[in-house]
């Protein structure tokens, strides 16, 4: 028979177990809005892409994706914010071709495009369009090259910022054409193309999302496109390859990244939902109408893609001799 003191001790132990704090139940992700850092101003191609995809992902995930535009330093300021953020799935960033270029272009960065982030999903790829003001004398790529050769350095070109694809695409063009152009960097694509339309800048390489509406509206003239083949939605714009430089190709891209250490489960879910969103006709058709395409890459494949882009554009940067502090 149980002795009295054993019975009392048992009751005390049971009471301790009953009063002990229970492990907190893990909160399902996402439980609150998600911040998406866009490292450029509103209105440019990266911002357009992020907002289109973000709106659909908000509906799929049941939580708002809030765009946080952080322009500056060739896209570096925004990605630094993402690199420093808690890896809890509530801060994401949009990486671009520029962040592959910047690995070689800048002497010092406060992040590493491969080591500071978890690759989530490739969003879009699209060529750039070489445009000039509607009233410009140049009516072809050959005309533009001839004008640049006649007055070395006299023609200036706009870009969406130092180290952007819009910058390096022009540098590659100038190098292959044997001409000298003067670079005028802006804080984003929207203000840059505005000055091209106004005739304040002589030319620009800009993404199809940003510039085709202005081409169709007659506000700028398209001389060539940077893809290997003509775009179905712009058959009358020749490729720069066919117009003048047979080896010239330059493609811009946007992708979703998360801070290093973000849960693989969150990364995989974001990837699956982003791919799902991009394949929906409501999104895919809009991007196709702007000359952009998307590929369903797994996170690991997107990481390998970024590594390849860093190597490719690194060679262009070294050839151009461009460096930034």
Coordinates of C-alpha atoms in Angstrom, one line a residue:
X1 CA 0.0 0.0 0.0
X2 CA 1.3 3.5 -0.9
X3 CA 2.6 5.3 2.1
X4 CA 1.2 8.8 2.8
X5 CA 4.4 10.7 2.0
X6 CA 4.7 8.9 -1.4
X7 CA 1.1 9.8 -2.1
X8 CA 1.8 13.5 -1.2
X9 CA 5.0 13.6 -3.3
X10 CA 3.1 12.2 -6.3
X11 CA 0.4 14.8 -6.0
X12 CA 3.1 17.5 -5.8
X13 CA 4.8 16.2 -9.0
X14 CA 1.5 16.1 -10.8
X15 CA 0.8 19.6 -9.8
X16 CA 4.2 20.8 -11.1
X17 CA 3.6 19.1 -14.4
X18 CA 0.1 20.7 -14.7
X19 CA 1.5 24.2 -13.9
X20 CA 4.6 23.9 -16.2
X21 CA 4.5 26.2 -19.3
X22 CA 3.5 24.3 -22.4
X23 CA 5.6 24.7 -25.6
X24 CA 4.2 27.5 -27.8
X25 CA 2.5 26.3 -30.9
X26 CA 4.4 27.4 -34.0
X27 CA 2.7 30.2 -35.8
X28 CA 1.9 29.3 -39.4
X29 CA 3.7 31.4 -42.0
X30 CA 2.7 33.9 -43.2
X31 CA 0.9 35.4 -40.2
X32 CA 1.4 39.1 -41.1
X33 CA 2.3 41.2 -44.1
X34 CA 5.6 40.6 -46.0
X35 CA 7.9 43.5 -46.9
X36 CA 9.4 43.3 -50.4
X37 CA 12.4 45.6 -50.8
X38 CA 12.5 46.9 -54.4
X39 CA 16.0 48.6 -54.8
X40 CA 14.7 51.1 -57.4
X41 CA 12.1 53.9 -57.5
X42 CA 8.4 53.3 -58.4
X43 CA 7.6 53.1 -62.1
X44 CA 10.6 51.3 -63.5
X45 CA 10.7 47.8 -64.9
X46 CA 11.8 46.1 -61.6
X47 CA 9.1 47.9 -59.7
X48 CA 6.5 47.0 -62.3
X49 CA 7.5 43.3 -62.1
X50 CA 7.5 43.3 -58.3
X51 CA 4.1 44.9 -58.0
X52 CA 2.5 42.6 -60.6
X53 CA 3.8 39.4 -59.0
X54 CA 3.3 40.8 -55.5
X55 CA -0.3 41.5 -56.0
X56 CA -1.0 37.9 -57.1
X57 CA 1.1 36.4 -54.3
X58 CA -0.8 38.4 -51.8
X59 CA -4.0 36.7 -52.9
X60 CA -2.4 33.3 -52.9
X61 CA -0.6 33.6 -49.5
X62 CA -3.5 35.4 -47.8
X63 CA -1.2 38.2 -46.6
X64 CA -0.2 41.5 -48.2
X65 CA 3.2 41.8 -49.9
X66 CA 4.1 45.5 -49.2
X67 CA 6.5 47.1 -51.7
X68 CA 9.3 49.0 -50.0
X69 CA 11.2 51.1 -52.6
X70 CA 14.8 51.7 -51.5
X71 CA 16.7 53.2 -54.5
X72 CA 20.3 54.2 -54.5
X73 CA 23.9 53.2 -55.1
X74 CA 23.1 51.1 -58.2
X75 CA 20.6 49.0 -56.4
X76 CA 23.0 48.2 -53.5
X77 CA 21.2 50.1 -50.8
X78 CA 18.0 48.0 -51.1
X79 CA 19.8 44.7 -51.1
X80 CA 21.8 45.7 -48.1
X81 CA 18.5 46.2 -46.2
X82 CA 17.5 42.6 -47.2
X83 CA 20.9 41.2 -46.2
X84 CA 20.6 42.7 -42.7
X85 CA 17.0 41.7 -42.2
X86 CA 15.9 38.9 -39.9
X87 CA 15.6 35.6 -41.9
X88 CA 12.0 35.0 -40.8
X89 CA 10.2 35.1 -44.1
X90 CA 8.8 38.6 -43.6
X91 CA 11.5 40.5 -45.6
X92 CA 12.2 39.7 -49.2
X93 CA 14.1 41.5 -51.9
X94 CA 14.2 41.8 -55.7
X95 CA 17.6 41.1 -57.1
X96 CA 18.4 42.0 -60.7
X97 CA 21.1 41.8 -63.4
X98 CA 22.7 44.8 -61.6
X99 CA 23.4 42.7 -58.5
X100 CA 25.3 40.2 -60.7
X101 CA 27.2 43.1 -62.3
X102 CA 27.9 44.8 -59.0
X103 CA 29.9 41.9 -57.7
X104 CA 32.7 43.0 -60.1
X105 CA 31.9 46.6 -60.7
X106 CA 32.1 47.8 -57.1
X107 CA 35.4 47.5 -55.2
X108 CA 33.6 47.0 -51.9
X109 CA 30.0 45.8 -51.2
X110 CA 28.2 45.3 -47.9
X111 CA 26.6 42.2 -49.2
X112 CA 27.4 39.2 -51.5
X113 CA 24.9 38.4 -54.2
X114 CA 25.4 34.7 -53.6
X115 CA 26.3 34.3 -49.9
X116 CA 24.1 36.9 -48.3
X117 CA 20.8 35.6 -49.7
X118 CA 18.7 32.5 -50.2
X119 CA 17.7 32.4 -53.9
X120 CA 13.9 32.1 -54.2
X121 CA 12.7 32.4 -57.7
X122 CA 13.5 33.9 -61.1
X123 CA 10.7 36.2 -62.0
X124 CA 11.3 37.6 -65.5
X125 CA 13.8 37.9 -68.2
X126 CA 13.5 40.5 -71.0
X127 CA 15.7 42.2 -73.5
X128 CA 16.5 45.9 -73.6
X129 CA 15.5 48.3 -76.3
X130 CA 17.9 50.9 -77.7
X131 CA 15.9 54.1 -78.0
X132 CA 16.6 57.7 -78.9
X133 CA 14.3 60.9 -78.7
X134 CA 11.5 60.9 -81.3
X135 CA 13.1 63.9 -83.0
X136 CA 16.6 62.5 -83.1
X137 CA 18.5 62.4 -86.5
X138 CA 19.5 58.8 -86.1
X139 CA 17.0 56.4 -87.6
X140 CA 19.0 53.2 -87.3
X141 CA 21.7 51.6 -85.3
X142 CA 24.2 52.3 -88.1
X143 CA 23.2 56.0 -88.0
X144 CA 23.8 56.1 -84.3
X145 CA 27.2 54.5 -84.5
X146 CA 28.3 56.8 -87.3
X147 CA 27.2 59.9 -85.3
X148 CA 29.1 58.6 -82.3
X149 CA 32.3 58.0 -84.4
X150 CA 32.0 61.5 -85.9
X151 CA 32.1 63.1 -82.4
X152 CA 33.6 60.7 -79.8
X153 CA 32.1 61.3 -76.4
X154 CA 29.6 63.9 -77.6
X155 CA 26.6 61.5 -77.4
X156 CA 25.4 60.8 -73.9
X157 CA 23.3 57.9 -72.7
X158 CA 21.0 57.5 -69.7
X159 CA 20.8 54.5 -67.4
X160 CA 18.7 53.5 -64.5
X161 CA 21.8 53.7 -62.3
X162 CA 25.5 52.7 -62.0
X163 CA 26.0 49.1 -62.6
X164 CA 22.5 48.4 -63.9
X165 CA 21.9 46.3 -67.0
X166 CA 20.9 49.6 -68.7
X167 CA 24.4 50.8 -68.0
X168 CA 26.5 47.7 -68.9
X169 CA 24.4 47.0 -72.0
X170 CA 25.4 50.4 -73.3
X171 CA 29.1 49.8 -72.3
X172 CA 29.1 46.5 -74.1
X173 CA 27.5 48.2 -77.2
X174 CA 30.1 51.0 -77.2
X175 CA 32.9 48.5 -76.8
X176 CA 31.7 46.3 -79.6
X177 CA 30.9 49.2 -81.9
X178 CA 34.3 50.9 -81.3
X179 CA 32.7 54.2 -80.1
X180 CA 32.8 56.4 -77.0
X181 CA 29.6 57.4 -75.2
X182 CA 29.2 59.6 -72.1
X183 CA 27.2 57.9 -69.2
X184 CA 24.5 59.9 -67.4
X185 CA 23.2 57.7 -64.5
X186 CA 19.8 58.2 -62.9
X187 CA 18.1 57.0 -59.8
X188 CA 15.8 54.6 -61.7
X189 CA 14.5 53.9 -65.1
X190 CA 11.4 56.3 -65.0
X191 CA 13.3 59.6 -64.6
X192 CA 15.9 58.4 -67.1
X193 CA 13.4 57.7 -69.9
X194 CA 11.6 60.9 -69.1
X195 CA 14.8 62.9 -70.0
X196 CA 15.2 60.8 -73.2
X197 CA 11.7 61.7 -74.2
X198 CA 12.4 65.4 -73.5
X199 CA 15.6 65.2 -75.7
X200 CA 17.9 66.0 -72.7
X201 CA 19.7 62.7 -73.3
X202 CA 20.7 61.2 -76.6
X203 CA 19.9 57.5 -76.1
X204 CA 19.2 54.8 -73.6
X205 CA 19.0 51.0 -73.3
X206 CA 15.9 50.3 -71.3
X207 CA 13.7 47.3 -70.6
X208 CA 10.7 46.4 -72.7
X209 CA 8.4 46.9 -69.8
X210 CA 9.5 50.4 -69.3
X211 CA 10.0 51.6 -72.8
X212 CA 7.7 49.9 -75.3
X213 CA 4.6 51.9 -74.3
X214 CA 6.7 55.1 -75.0
X215 CA 7.8 53.6 -78.4
X216 CA 4.1 52.8 -79.3
X217 CA 3.1 56.3 -78.2
X218 CA 5.7 57.9 -80.5
X219 CA 7.5 59.6 -77.6
X220 CA 10.8 57.8 -78.4
X221 CA 12.2 56.0 -81.4
X222 CA 13.4 52.4 -81.1
X223 CA 16.5 51.6 -83.1
X224 CA 17.2 48.0 -82.0
X225 CA 16.6 45.3 -79.4
X226 CA 19.2 43.3 -77.5
X227 CA 17.7 39.8 -77.8
X228 CA 19.0 37.2 -80.1
X229 CA 15.7 37.2 -82.1
X230 CA 13.1 39.8 -82.7
X231 CA 10.2 40.0 -80.2
X232 CA 6.8 38.7 -81.4
X233 CA 5.2 41.9 -79.9
X234 CA 7.7 44.2 -81.7
X235 CA 8.5 42.6 -85.0
X236 CA 9.3 45.9 -86.6
X237 CA 12.2 46.5 -84.2
X238 CA 15.4 44.8 -85.6
X239 CA 17.8 43.1 -83.2
X240 CA 21.1 44.9 -82.8
X241 CA 22.7 41.6 -83.9
X242 CA 21.1 41.8 -87.3
X243 CA 21.3 45.6 -87.6
X244 CA 25.0 46.1 -86.9
X245 CA 26.8 43.9 -84.3
X246 CA 26.4 40.2 -84.9
X247 CA 27.6 39.0 -81.5
X248 CA 25.6 41.5 -79.4
X249 CA 23.1 40.1 -76.9
X250 CA 22.1 41.5 -73.5
X251 CA 19.2 40.3 -71.3
X252 CA 17.9 41.8 -68.1
X253 CA 16.3 39.7 -65.3
X254 CA 14.5 40.1 -62.0
X255 CA 14.4 37.5 -59.2
X256 CA 13.1 37.1 -55.6
X257 CA 15.6 36.6 -52.8
X258 CA 15.4 36.2 -49.0
X259 CA 17.9 36.9 -46.2
X260 CA 20.5 34.1 -45.7
X261 CA 19.2 31.6 -43.2
X262 CA 15.5 31.9 -44.1
X263 CA 13.8 28.5 -43.5
X264 CA 14.0 26.1 -46.5
X265 CA 10.3 25.4 -46.1
X266 CA 9.5 29.1 -46.5
X267 CA 11.8 29.4 -49.5
X268 CA 10.3 26.3 -51.2
X269 CA 6.7 27.6 -50.6
X270 CA 7.6 31.0 -51.9
X271 CA 9.2 29.4 -55.0
X272 CA 6.2 27.2 -55.7
X273 CA 3.7 30.1 -55.3
X274 CA 5.8 32.5 -57.4
X275 CA 6.0 29.9 -60.2
X276 CA 2.3 29.3 -59.9
X277 CA 1.6 33.1 -60.1
X278 CA 3.9 33.6 -63.0
X279 CA 2.2 30.8 -65.0
X280 CA -1.3 32.2 -64.5
X281 CA -2.6 33.8 -67.7
X282 CA -3.5 37.0 -65.9
X283 CA 0.2 37.5 -65.2
X284 CA 1.9 35.6 -68.0
X285 CA -0.1 37.5 -70.7
X286 CA 0.7 40.9 -69.2
X287 CA 4.4 40.1 -69.1
X288 CA 4.3 38.7 -72.7
X289 CA 2.7 41.9 -73.8
X290 CA 5.7 43.8 -72.5
X291 CA 8.2 41.4 -74.0
X292 CA 9.1 39.6 -70.8
X293 CA 9.2 35.8 -70.2
X294 CA 9.5 33.7 -67.1
X295 CA 11.1 30.3 -66.4
X296 CA 10.1 28.0 -63.5
X297 CA 13.5 27.6 -61.8
X298 CA 13.8 25.8 -58.5
X299 CA 15.7 27.8 -55.8
X300 CA 18.9 25.9 -56.4
X301 CA 18.6 26.4 -60.2
X302 CA 18.0 30.1 -59.7
X303 CA 21.2 30.2 -57.5
X304 CA 23.2 28.6 -60.2
X305 CA 21.7 31.0 -62.7
X306 CA 22.9 34.0 -60.6
X307 CA 26.4 32.5 -60.4
X308 CA 26.6 32.2 -64.1
X309 CA 25.4 35.8 -64.5
X310 CA 28.0 37.1 -62.1
X311 CA 30.7 35.4 -64.2
X312 CA 29.3 36.6 -67.5
X313 CA 28.9 40.3 -66.6
X314 CA 32.1 40.2 -64.6
X315 CA 33.9 39.7 -67.8
X316 CA 32.1 42.6 -69.5
X317 CA 32.9 44.9 -66.5
X318 CA 36.6 43.9 -66.6
X319 CA 36.7 44.5 -70.4
X320 CA 35.1 47.9 -70.1
X321 CA 37.5 48.9 -67.3
X322 CA 34.6 50.3 -65.2
X323 CA 35.0 50.4 -61.5
X324 CA 33.1 52.1 -58.6
X325 CA 33.8 52.6 -55.0

